[in-house]
């Protein structure tokens, strides 16, 4: 009959509990489920067999990180190995909550692990009564340990990679797309609303942003006179348009509206103008972020298309893991599965369709250039993800390759080989890398030079043999040095030979 031990991982440490007659307990599983909350009944079945507390909070965080990935930490391995080495491993069974961790423990120590049957109910009871089962442990101290470790674990997960601002790019492009929709909707609303009063303005000023600014400035068309020509010219940035607006205001077919209606139109126009200005600032912010995070991808396909690819993949790391065939149809998943279902032609491009290269290619070559561009995007994303010193040299080089491929499809001009282009890019990138600080790299280079000099001196000494000493050393030693065939400075090794000669005498 094998003995069951249950492993419980707490924020304070690892605990092993022995379960009495677990096979009989397993037969009465419904009764066990109902009586788990009763400490007296639970304590008659489960007893503490061993407890290994964590020494520091850092150690606790390292252990929980390893356990969450299904890896056996060193502390847990030592604790279990010491415990089960005293027992007969064949007659022991270890209950555990995570199947991945159980498989890793079985592989590392050789103890059979189980995560089903009565084990989940026993662990539920241990979790409920843990602070009472451990001596000197209170509910308050357990809560403090769990809270501290929970904060540390969450902070470590959130701060996975500080230098990559993928999340900022994802949120920025999502907000930018939403702003485009909202500004467009609001602009259409202000056009319809203000057209009741001044319908001719729509034909003269087609741009949404300028129309909102003009509506906010004009307000009542009857007050628009020749004196306001210069101010209106600054808004529409065209003297002919400004004069046409003033002329149209005098002969307008629009109806008269009240002051309250004009105030509401003005307030709404002001909001639309502010939203449009914020959209420009957000676009600049996205451009700067892409320069920091993915400069090569930005140089190749632009800010917005590159940001949409990162957003759709979830992160730059995920995008770097994708093959070029996946990058090509990223964003066209519905069309792909519909094509597979109906056995029709699969899509040639997804988000890459918004790139200028696809629009410039001919109808027959759109699929070819899309495949080639996806290949270069995949390379650029991997360079951005894994390069320590960010540089846009590779992105510019890849962009030139796409341009050459476009020319090849149009005129038949043969592009350069990829290996030659990448060699040039690597040379340019190495020349652009910042020079090391004098305190950091110069000391290392000096050490390397000293080591090299010592090696050269030792090789020269071995090749030339013993070197000559001064006249005080005697004529015999000079003769020996002459026989060895070398003139040079006295060495430490020669002093040892001198002492030997004195002993012989």
Short mmCIF file of C-alpha atoms in Angstrom, two decimals:
data_model
loop_
_atom_site.label_atom_id
_atom_site.label_comp_id
_atom_site.label_asym_id
_atom_site.label_seq_id
_atom_site.Cartn_x
_atom_site.Cartn_y
_atom_site.Cartn_z
CA UNK A 1 0.00 0.00 0.00
CA UNK A 2 1.57 3.29 -1.10
CA UNK A 3 1.65 6.43 1.02
CA UNK A 4 0.27 9.68 -0.43
CA UNK A 5 2.04 12.97 0.20
CA UNK A 6 0.58 16.24 -1.02
CA UNK A 7 2.81 19.17 -2.04
CA UNK A 8 1.43 22.65 -1.43
CA UNK A 9 3.25 25.75 -2.74
CA UNK A 10 2.59 28.78 -0.53
CA UNK A 11 4.02 32.31 -0.65
CA UNK A 12 5.94 31.47 2.56
CA UNK A 13 7.46 28.20 1.32
CA UNK A 14 6.86 24.57 0.34
CA UNK A 15 4.84 22.23 2.57
CA UNK A 16 4.43 18.44 2.38
CA UNK A 17 1.42 16.79 3.99
CA UNK A 18 0.87 13.07 4.52
CA UNK A 19 -2.62 11.70 3.85
CA UNK A 20 -3.75 8.73 5.96
CA UNK A 21 -5.47 5.87 4.12
CA UNK A 22 -6.03 7.96 1.02
CA UNK A 23 -7.41 5.04 -0.98
CA UNK A 24 -10.27 4.67 1.48
CA UNK A 25 -10.73 8.45 1.54
CA UNK A 26 -10.97 8.49 -2.24
CA UNK A 27 -13.89 6.07 -2.10
CA UNK A 28 -15.87 8.59 -0.04
CA UNK A 29 -15.08 11.63 -2.18
CA UNK A 30 -18.48 13.38 -1.74
CA UNK A 31 -18.14 13.15 2.06
CA UNK A 32 -14.59 14.49 1.81
CA UNK A 33 -15.78 17.45 -0.26
CA UNK A 34 -18.39 18.37 2.37
CA UNK A 35 -16.10 17.90 5.40
CA UNK A 36 -12.99 19.67 4.02
CA UNK A 37 -13.90 22.93 5.79
CA UNK A 38 -14.06 21.19 9.20
CA UNK A 39 -10.57 21.44 10.74
CA UNK A 40 -11.05 18.61 13.24
CA UNK A 41 -12.08 16.10 10.57
CA UNK A 42 -9.48 17.36 8.10
CA UNK A 43 -6.69 17.23 10.69
CA UNK A 44 -7.44 13.58 11.40
CA UNK A 45 -6.65 12.71 7.79
CA UNK A 46 -3.90 15.20 6.85
CA UNK A 47 -0.73 15.80 8.87
CA UNK A 48 2.24 18.08 8.19
CA UNK A 49 5.28 16.05 7.10
CA UNK A 50 7.74 18.79 6.16
CA UNK A 51 8.01 22.55 5.57
CA UNK A 52 10.73 24.49 3.71
CA UNK A 53 10.31 28.27 4.06
CA UNK A 54 11.72 30.73 1.52
CA UNK A 55 14.75 32.61 2.81
CA UNK A 56 14.08 35.89 1.01
CA UNK A 57 11.38 37.56 -1.07
CA UNK A 58 13.65 37.36 -4.13
CA UNK A 59 13.97 33.60 -3.65
CA UNK A 60 10.16 33.31 -3.40
CA UNK A 61 9.75 35.27 -6.66
CA UNK A 62 12.31 33.10 -8.48
CA UNK A 63 10.56 29.94 -7.30
CA UNK A 64 7.08 31.08 -8.31
CA UNK A 65 8.35 32.17 -11.74
CA UNK A 66 9.86 28.72 -12.29
CA UNK A 67 6.72 26.91 -11.08
CA UNK A 68 4.46 29.01 -13.31
CA UNK A 69 6.49 27.80 -16.32
CA UNK A 70 6.39 24.15 -15.19
CA UNK A 71 10.06 24.04 -14.14
CA UNK A 72 11.23 22.47 -10.87
CA UNK A 73 13.18 25.10 -8.86
CA UNK A 74 16.42 24.13 -7.16
CA UNK A 75 14.98 24.77 -3.67
CA UNK A 76 12.03 22.47 -4.31
CA UNK A 77 14.24 19.78 -5.80
CA UNK A 78 16.55 19.80 -2.76
CA UNK A 79 13.58 19.74 -0.36
CA UNK A 80 11.85 16.79 -2.09
CA UNK A 81 15.09 14.89 -2.65
CA UNK A 82 16.04 15.14 1.05
CA UNK A 83 12.55 14.12 2.14
CA UNK A 84 12.03 11.14 -0.18
CA UNK A 85 15.59 9.86 0.20
CA UNK A 86 14.67 8.82 3.75
CA UNK A 87 11.64 6.87 2.48
CA UNK A 88 11.15 4.11 -0.02
CA UNK A 89 10.35 5.95 -3.25
CA UNK A 90 8.44 3.04 -4.77
CA UNK A 91 5.81 3.09 -2.04
CA UNK A 92 5.31 6.87 -2.12
CA UNK A 93 3.03 8.95 -4.30
CA UNK A 94 3.09 12.73 -4.53
CA UNK A 95 -0.09 14.72 -5.05
CA UNK A 96 0.34 18.02 -6.87
CA UNK A 97 -1.91 20.70 -8.37
CA UNK A 98 -0.12 21.29 -11.69
CA UNK A 99 0.31 18.39 -14.13
CA UNK A 100 3.29 20.03 -15.91
CA UNK A 101 5.15 20.48 -12.62
CA UNK A 102 4.27 16.89 -11.67
CA UNK A 103 5.81 15.57 -14.88
CA UNK A 104 8.96 17.63 -14.27
CA UNK A 105 9.25 16.33 -10.67
CA UNK A 106 8.81 12.72 -11.82
CA UNK A 107 11.57 13.22 -14.40
CA UNK A 108 13.93 14.93 -11.93
CA UNK A 109 13.46 12.85 -8.77
CA UNK A 110 11.63 9.73 -9.91
CA UNK A 111 8.62 10.05 -7.59
CA UNK A 112 5.24 9.19 -9.08
CA UNK A 113 2.98 12.26 -9.15
CA UNK A 114 -0.80 12.53 -9.30
CA UNK A 115 -3.05 15.54 -9.85
CA UNK A 116 -6.53 14.02 -9.96
CA UNK A 117 -8.85 12.00 -7.72
CA UNK A 118 -8.79 13.04 -4.08
CA UNK A 119 -5.74 15.32 -4.53
CA UNK A 120 -7.64 18.51 -5.59
CA UNK A 121 -9.96 18.24 -2.55
CA UNK A 122 -7.04 17.67 -0.18
CA UNK A 123 -5.25 20.72 -1.66
CA UNK A 124 -8.43 22.76 -1.25
CA UNK A 125 -8.53 21.84 2.44
CA UNK A 126 -4.81 22.59 2.87
CA UNK A 127 -5.31 25.99 1.22
CA UNK A 128 -8.25 26.70 3.55
CA UNK A 129 -6.53 25.63 6.81
CA UNK A 130 -2.87 26.32 5.93
CA UNK A 131 -2.28 29.01 8.59
CA UNK A 132 -3.58 26.60 11.27
CA UNK A 133 -1.60 23.58 10.09
CA UNK A 134 1.79 25.32 10.35
CA UNK A 135 3.04 26.13 13.85
CA UNK A 136 3.80 29.80 14.50
CA UNK A 137 1.95 30.85 11.37
CA UNK A 138 -1.08 33.15 11.49
CA UNK A 139 -3.72 34.21 9.02
CA UNK A 140 -2.30 37.75 9.02
CA UNK A 141 1.27 36.67 8.24
CA UNK A 142 -0.03 34.37 5.45
CA UNK A 143 -1.96 37.28 3.93
CA UNK A 144 1.09 39.58 4.07
CA UNK A 145 3.29 36.95 2.39
CA UNK A 146 0.73 36.32 -0.35
CA UNK A 147 0.18 40.03 -0.95
CA UNK A 148 3.90 40.81 -1.18
CA UNK A 149 4.64 37.91 -3.50
CA UNK A 150 1.55 38.67 -5.61
CA UNK A 151 2.69 42.26 -6.16
CA UNK A 152 6.24 41.17 -7.02
CA UNK A 153 5.03 38.49 -9.44
CA UNK A 154 2.60 40.85 -11.19
CA UNK A 155 5.26 43.57 -11.42
CA UNK A 156 7.74 41.11 -12.93
CA UNK A 157 5.17 39.95 -15.49
CA UNK A 158 4.16 43.48 -16.49
CA UNK A 159 7.78 44.65 -16.65
CA UNK A 160 8.83 41.82 -18.98
CA UNK A 161 10.85 44.02 -21.27
CA UNK A 162 11.37 47.65 -20.31
CA UNK A 163 13.11 48.79 -23.48
CA UNK A 164 10.39 47.72 -25.91
CA UNK A 165 7.30 49.95 -25.94
CA UNK A 166 5.12 47.58 -27.99
CA UNK A 167 2.04 48.27 -25.85
CA UNK A 168 2.33 52.02 -26.43
CA UNK A 169 2.40 51.48 -30.19
CA UNK A 170 -0.57 49.09 -30.04
CA UNK A 171 -2.66 51.55 -28.02
CA UNK A 172 -1.58 54.52 -30.18
CA UNK A 173 -2.55 52.94 -33.50
CA UNK A 174 -5.88 51.73 -32.06
CA UNK A 175 -6.65 55.25 -30.83
CA UNK A 176 -5.52 56.75 -34.15
CA UNK A 177 -7.89 54.51 -36.12
CA UNK A 178 -10.74 55.35 -33.75
CA UNK A 179 -10.00 59.07 -34.02
CA UNK A 180 -10.06 58.87 -37.82
CA UNK A 181 -13.54 57.35 -37.71
CA UNK A 182 -14.81 59.80 -35.08
CA UNK A 183 -13.39 62.91 -36.76
CA UNK A 184 -14.85 61.82 -40.09
CA UNK A 185 -18.29 61.24 -38.52
CA UNK A 186 -18.24 64.54 -36.62
CA UNK A 187 -17.08 66.43 -39.72
CA UNK A 188 -20.00 65.07 -41.72
CA UNK A 189 -22.33 66.11 -38.92
CA UNK A 190 -20.95 69.68 -38.79
CA UNK A 191 -21.21 69.94 -42.60
CA UNK A 192 -24.87 68.96 -42.58
CA UNK A 193 -25.66 71.14 -39.58
CA UNK A 194 -23.94 74.31 -40.81
CA UNK A 195 -25.20 73.79 -44.40
CA UNK A 196 -28.70 74.78 -43.28
CA UNK A 197 -27.30 78.26 -42.72
CA UNK A 198 -24.49 78.46 -45.32
CA UNK A 199 -24.81 75.64 -47.92
CA UNK A 200 -22.32 77.14 -50.41
CA UNK A 201 -19.37 76.70 -48.03
CA UNK A 202 -19.31 72.91 -48.58
CA UNK A 203 -18.39 73.23 -52.27
CA UNK A 204 -15.79 75.94 -51.68
CA UNK A 205 -14.03 74.16 -48.73
CA UNK A 206 -14.00 70.36 -49.25
CA UNK A 207 -11.48 69.60 -46.45
CA UNK A 208 -13.14 68.58 -43.16
CA UNK A 209 -10.63 70.22 -40.80
CA UNK A 210 -10.57 73.54 -42.69
CA UNK A 211 -14.39 73.49 -42.97
CA UNK A 212 -14.76 73.16 -39.19
CA UNK A 213 -12.28 76.02 -38.62
CA UNK A 214 -14.08 78.20 -41.19
CA UNK A 215 -17.51 77.48 -39.67
CA UNK A 216 -16.19 78.36 -36.21
CA UNK A 217 -14.73 81.63 -37.54
CA UNK A 218 -17.66 82.74 -39.76
CA UNK A 219 -20.56 81.93 -37.39
CA UNK A 220 -23.38 84.11 -38.82
CA UNK A 221 -22.75 84.62 -42.55
CA UNK A 222 -24.38 88.09 -42.46
CA UNK A 223 -21.54 89.38 -40.24
CA UNK A 224 -18.89 88.26 -42.76
CA UNK A 225 -17.48 91.38 -44.43
CA UNK A 226 -14.44 92.34 -46.49
CA UNK A 227 -12.59 93.33 -43.30
CA UNK A 228 -12.28 89.66 -42.30
CA UNK A 229 -10.62 88.64 -45.59
CA UNK A 230 -7.07 88.37 -44.16
CA UNK A 231 -8.13 86.24 -41.18
CA UNK A 232 -10.22 84.00 -43.42
CA UNK A 233 -7.30 83.71 -45.84
CA UNK A 234 -5.10 82.41 -42.98
CA UNK A 235 -7.66 79.69 -42.24
CA UNK A 236 -8.30 78.44 -45.80
CA UNK A 237 -4.70 79.23 -46.94
CA UNK A 238 -5.94 80.53 -50.30
CA UNK A 239 -6.86 84.16 -51.14
CA UNK A 240 -9.18 83.13 -54.01
CA UNK A 241 -11.14 80.77 -51.77
CA UNK A 242 -11.39 83.37 -49.03
CA UNK A 243 -12.82 85.93 -51.49
CA UNK A 244 -15.21 83.29 -52.90
CA UNK A 245 -16.51 82.58 -49.37
CA UNK A 246 -17.19 86.28 -48.76
CA UNK A 247 -18.96 86.63 -52.10
CA UNK A 248 -21.04 83.50 -51.49
CA UNK A 249 -22.05 84.73 -48.03
CA UNK A 250 -23.65 87.84 -49.55
CA UNK A 251 -25.76 85.79 -52.00
CA UNK A 252 -26.33 82.63 -49.89
CA UNK A 253 -29.54 80.59 -50.17
CA UNK A 254 -29.30 79.37 -46.54
CA UNK A 255 -31.91 80.02 -43.90
CA UNK A 256 -31.52 82.29 -40.92
CA UNK A 257 -30.87 80.53 -37.59
CA UNK A 258 -31.02 81.74 -34.02
CA UNK A 259 -28.07 82.74 -31.82
CA UNK A 260 -28.50 79.63 -29.63
CA UNK A 261 -28.20 77.36 -32.68
CA UNK A 262 -25.09 79.20 -33.84
CA UNK A 263 -23.52 78.84 -30.37
CA UNK A 264 -24.07 75.07 -30.43
CA UNK A 265 -22.64 74.83 -33.95
CA UNK A 266 -19.60 76.87 -32.85
CA UNK A 267 -18.98 74.66 -29.78
CA UNK A 268 -19.25 71.49 -31.87
CA UNK A 269 -16.93 72.92 -34.56
CA UNK A 270 -14.39 73.77 -31.83
CA UNK A 271 -14.47 70.17 -30.58
CA UNK A 272 -13.91 68.83 -34.09
CA UNK A 273 -10.95 71.21 -34.59
CA UNK A 274 -9.37 70.13 -31.28
CA UNK A 275 -9.86 66.45 -32.12
CA UNK A 276 -8.18 66.96 -35.50
CA UNK A 277 -5.24 68.76 -33.87
CA UNK A 278 -4.89 66.01 -31.26
CA UNK A 279 -4.90 63.45 -34.07
CA UNK A 280 -1.87 65.19 -35.61
CA UNK A 281 -0.04 65.16 -32.26
CA UNK A 282 -0.84 61.48 -31.81
CA UNK A 283 0.52 60.74 -35.27
CA UNK A 284 3.79 62.48 -34.35
CA UNK A 285 3.95 60.51 -31.10
CA UNK A 286 3.47 57.24 -33.01
CA UNK A 287 6.22 58.24 -35.45
CA UNK A 288 8.66 58.84 -32.57
CA UNK A 289 7.71 55.57 -30.88
CA UNK A 290 8.21 53.60 -34.08
CA UNK A 291 11.64 55.22 -34.51
CA UNK A 292 12.64 53.91 -31.07
CA UNK A 293 11.06 50.44 -31.19
CA UNK A 294 10.99 49.36 -34.85
CA UNK A 295 13.06 51.78 -36.98
CA UNK A 296 13.67 49.29 -39.81
CA UNK A 297 10.02 48.30 -40.13
CA UNK A 298 9.10 52.00 -40.09
CA UNK A 299 11.61 52.83 -42.83
CA UNK A 300 10.34 49.96 -44.96
CA UNK A 301 6.53 50.37 -44.86
CA UNK A 302 5.83 53.49 -42.82
CA UNK A 303 4.51 54.28 -39.35
CA UNK A 304 0.87 53.24 -39.58
CA UNK A 305 1.21 50.00 -41.56
CA UNK A 306 4.12 48.88 -39.35
CA UNK A 307 2.19 49.76 -36.18
CA UNK A 308 -0.88 47.86 -37.45
CA UNK A 309 1.25 44.78 -38.09
CA UNK A 310 2.67 44.94 -34.55
CA UNK A 311 -0.81 45.51 -33.11
CA UNK A 312 -2.33 42.60 -35.03
CA UNK A 313 0.50 40.25 -34.02
CA UNK A 314 0.24 41.33 -30.36
CA UNK A 315 3.86 42.45 -29.98
CA UNK A 316 7.04 42.96 -31.98
CA UNK A 317 8.38 39.65 -30.64
CA UNK A 318 5.33 37.78 -31.93
CA UNK A 319 5.65 39.50 -35.32
CA UNK A 320 9.33 38.50 -35.48
CA UNK A 321 8.34 34.86 -34.90
CA UNK A 322 5.89 34.84 -37.81
CA UNK A 323 7.06 33.49 -41.19
CA UNK A 324 6.78 35.74 -44.23
CA UNK A 325 3.74 33.82 -45.52
CA UNK A 326 1.83 34.69 -42.32
CA UNK A 327 2.92 38.34 -42.44
CA UNK A 328 1.65 38.55 -46.04
CA UNK A 329 -1.97 37.67 -45.14
CA UNK A 330 -1.99 39.19 -41.66
CA UNK A 331 -5.32 40.98 -41.34
CA UNK A 332 -7.10 38.87 -44.00
CA UNK A 333 -7.87 35.84 -41.83
CA UNK A 334 -11.60 35.81 -42.64
CA UNK A 335 -10.95 35.88 -46.38
CA UNK A 336 -8.33 33.13 -46.00
CA UNK A 337 -10.61 30.72 -44.13
CA UNK A 338 -13.52 31.52 -46.44
CA UNK A 339 -11.29 30.72 -49.42
CA UNK A 340 -10.15 27.46 -47.82
CA UNK A 341 -13.73 26.51 -47.06
CA UNK A 342 -15.04 27.26 -50.55
CA UNK A 343 -11.81 26.05 -52.25
CA UNK A 344 -11.37 29.35 -54.05
CA UNK A 345 -8.29 31.55 -54.45
CA UNK A 346 -6.62 32.61 -51.19
CA UNK A 347 -6.01 36.34 -50.50
CA UNK A 348 -2.75 37.85 -51.75
CA UNK A 349 -2.38 40.50 -49.05
CA UNK A 350 -3.85 41.70 -45.77
CA UNK A 351 -2.65 44.78 -43.91
CA UNK A 352 0.21 45.14 -46.41
CA UNK A 353 -2.34 46.32 -49.00
CA UNK A 354 -2.16 49.80 -47.39
CA UNK A 355 1.53 50.03 -48.27
CA UNK A 356 2.41 52.33 -51.18
CA UNK A 357 4.35 49.52 -52.92
CA UNK A 358 1.20 47.45 -53.52
CA UNK A 359 -0.60 50.44 -55.05
CA UNK A 360 2.29 51.24 -57.37
CA UNK A 361 2.57 47.67 -58.67
CA UNK A 362 0.67 46.55 -61.72
CA UNK A 363 -2.41 44.34 -61.47
CA UNK A 364 -0.49 41.20 -62.43
CA UNK A 365 2.41 41.94 -60.10
CA UNK A 366 0.48 42.84 -56.92
CA UNK A 367 0.69 39.30 -55.56
CA UNK A 368 4.42 39.04 -56.37
CA UNK A 369 5.34 42.34 -54.78
CA UNK A 370 3.16 41.52 -51.76
CA UNK A 371 5.06 38.27 -51.22
CA UNK A 372 8.41 40.02 -51.64
CA UNK A 373 7.40 42.87 -49.30
CA UNK A 374 6.20 40.38 -46.64
CA UNK A 375 9.59 38.68 -46.83
CA UNK A 376 11.40 41.99 -46.23
CA UNK A 377 8.97 42.95 -43.41
CA UNK A 378 9.71 39.67 -41.67
CA UNK A 379 13.46 40.34 -41.89
CA UNK A 380 13.03 43.94 -40.67
CA UNK A 381 10.91 42.92 -37.67
CA UNK A 382 13.48 40.31 -36.61
CA UNK A 383 16.32 42.83 -36.88
CA UNK A 384 14.34 45.35 -34.81
CA UNK A 385 13.44 42.75 -32.19
CA UNK A 386 16.87 41.25 -31.61
CA UNK A 387 19.30 44.06 -32.49
CA UNK A 388 20.86 45.65 -29.40
CA UNK A 389 21.70 49.00 -31.01
CA UNK A 390 18.64 50.17 -33.01
CA UNK A 391 19.42 51.52 -36.46
CA UNK A 392 17.34 52.25 -39.58
CA UNK A 393 20.10 51.28 -42.05
CA UNK A 394 18.68 47.83 -42.73
CA UNK A 395 15.17 49.24 -43.27
CA UNK A 396 16.43 51.72 -45.86
CA UNK A 397 18.37 48.94 -47.60
CA UNK A 398 15.35 46.64 -47.67
CA UNK A 399 13.23 49.49 -49.05
CA UNK A 400 15.74 49.98 -51.89
CA UNK A 401 15.46 46.26 -52.64
CA UNK A 402 11.68 46.51 -52.93
CA UNK A 403 12.08 49.55 -55.24
CA UNK A 404 14.52 47.58 -57.41
CA UNK A 405 12.08 44.66 -57.54
CA UNK A 406 9.32 47.02 -58.69
CA UNK A 407 11.59 48.29 -61.47
CA UNK A 408 12.40 44.69 -62.41
CA UNK A 409 8.70 43.88 -62.82
CA UNK A 410 8.11 47.03 -64.88
CA UNK A 411 11.22 47.31 -67.07
CA UNK A 412 13.12 44.02 -66.57
CA UNK A 413 16.14 45.70 -64.94
CA UNK A 414 17.93 42.98 -62.92
CA UNK A 415 18.19 43.88 -59.19
CA UNK A 416 21.30 43.40 -57.08
CA UNK A 417 21.89 40.14 -55.21
CA UNK A 418 20.60 40.00 -51.66
CA UNK A 419 23.95 38.93 -50.16
CA UNK A 420 25.74 41.97 -51.65
CA UNK A 421 23.08 44.37 -50.42
CA UNK A 422 23.12 42.96 -46.88
CA UNK A 423 26.92 43.08 -46.72
CA UNK A 424 26.79 46.79 -47.56
CA UNK A 425 24.07 47.32 -44.93
CA UNK A 426 26.12 45.54 -42.25
CA UNK A 427 29.16 47.69 -43.08
CA UNK A 428 27.07 50.85 -42.90
CA UNK A 429 25.49 49.75 -39.60
CA UNK A 430 28.90 48.95 -38.09
CA UNK A 431 30.20 52.37 -39.12
CA UNK A 432 27.15 54.03 -37.52
CA UNK A 433 27.49 52.25 -34.15
CA UNK A 434 28.44 54.67 -31.36
CA UNK A 435 32.04 54.63 -30.19
CA UNK A 436 32.54 53.04 -26.74
CA UNK A 437 33.15 55.22 -23.70
CA UNK A 438 36.84 55.77 -22.87
CA UNK A 439 36.36 54.37 -19.37
CA UNK A 440 34.64 51.17 -20.51
CA UNK A 441 36.20 49.80 -23.68
CA UNK A 442 39.64 51.45 -23.52
CA UNK A 443 40.56 49.59 -20.32
CA UNK A 444 39.49 46.32 -21.94
CA UNK A 445 41.56 47.01 -25.06
CA UNK A 446 44.58 47.91 -22.89
CA UNK A 447 44.25 44.59 -21.05
CA UNK A 448 44.05 42.74 -24.36
CA UNK A 449 47.15 44.59 -25.64
CA UNK A 450 49.09 43.72 -22.45
CA UNK A 451 48.14 40.06 -22.75
CA UNK A 452 49.17 40.04 -26.41
CA UNK A 453 52.51 41.71 -25.58
CA UNK A 454 53.25 39.16 -22.84
CA UNK A 455 52.48 36.30 -25.18
CA UNK A 456 54.81 37.74 -27.85
CA UNK A 457 57.62 38.21 -25.32
CA UNK A 458 57.27 34.65 -24.00
CA UNK A 459 57.29 33.27 -27.56
CA UNK A 460 60.41 35.31 -28.37
CA UNK A 461 62.13 34.07 -25.22
CA UNK A 462 61.34 30.45 -26.05
CA UNK A 463 62.58 30.89 -29.62
CA UNK A 464 65.85 32.68 -28.85
CA UNK A 465 66.78 30.63 -25.77
CA UNK A 466 68.66 32.01 -22.80
CA UNK A 467 69.62 35.70 -22.93
CA UNK A 468 72.94 37.26 -21.95
CA UNK A 469 73.51 38.76 -18.53
CA UNK A 470 75.85 41.54 -17.42
CA UNK A 471 79.64 41.08 -16.99
CA UNK A 472 79.22 40.21 -13.31
CA UNK A 473 77.63 36.90 -14.15
CA UNK A 474 80.90 35.45 -15.49
CA UNK A 475 82.34 34.36 -18.79
CA UNK A 476 80.84 30.87 -18.60
CA UNK A 477 77.30 32.19 -18.64
CA UNK A 478 78.11 34.50 -21.56
CA UNK A 479 79.42 31.51 -23.47
CA UNK A 480 76.21 29.60 -22.75
CA UNK A 481 74.13 32.52 -23.98
CA UNK A 482 76.25 32.72 -27.14
CA UNK A 483 75.72 29.02 -27.78
CA UNK A 484 72.00 29.44 -27.41
CA UNK A 485 72.26 32.16 -30.04
CA UNK A 486 70.58 35.18 -28.57
CA UNK A 487 71.42 38.67 -27.36
CA UNK A 488 68.82 40.36 -25.25
CA UNK A 489 67.73 41.63 -21.88
CA UNK A 490 68.18 39.51 -18.75
CA UNK A 491 65.17 37.34 -17.85
CA UNK A 492 63.91 35.96 -14.54
CA UNK A 493 64.38 32.41 -15.79
CA UNK A 494 68.10 33.13 -16.25
CA UNK A 495 68.43 33.98 -12.56
CA UNK A 496 67.30 30.47 -11.68
CA UNK A 497 70.10 29.08 -13.92
CA UNK A 498 72.60 31.35 -12.14
CA UNK A 499 71.64 29.93 -8.79
CA UNK A 500 72.07 26.39 -10.14
CA UNK A 501 75.60 27.22 -11.37
CA UNK A 502 76.55 28.58 -7.95
CA UNK A 503 75.32 25.39 -6.29
CA UNK A 504 77.40 23.29 -8.67
CA UNK A 505 80.54 25.26 -7.88
#
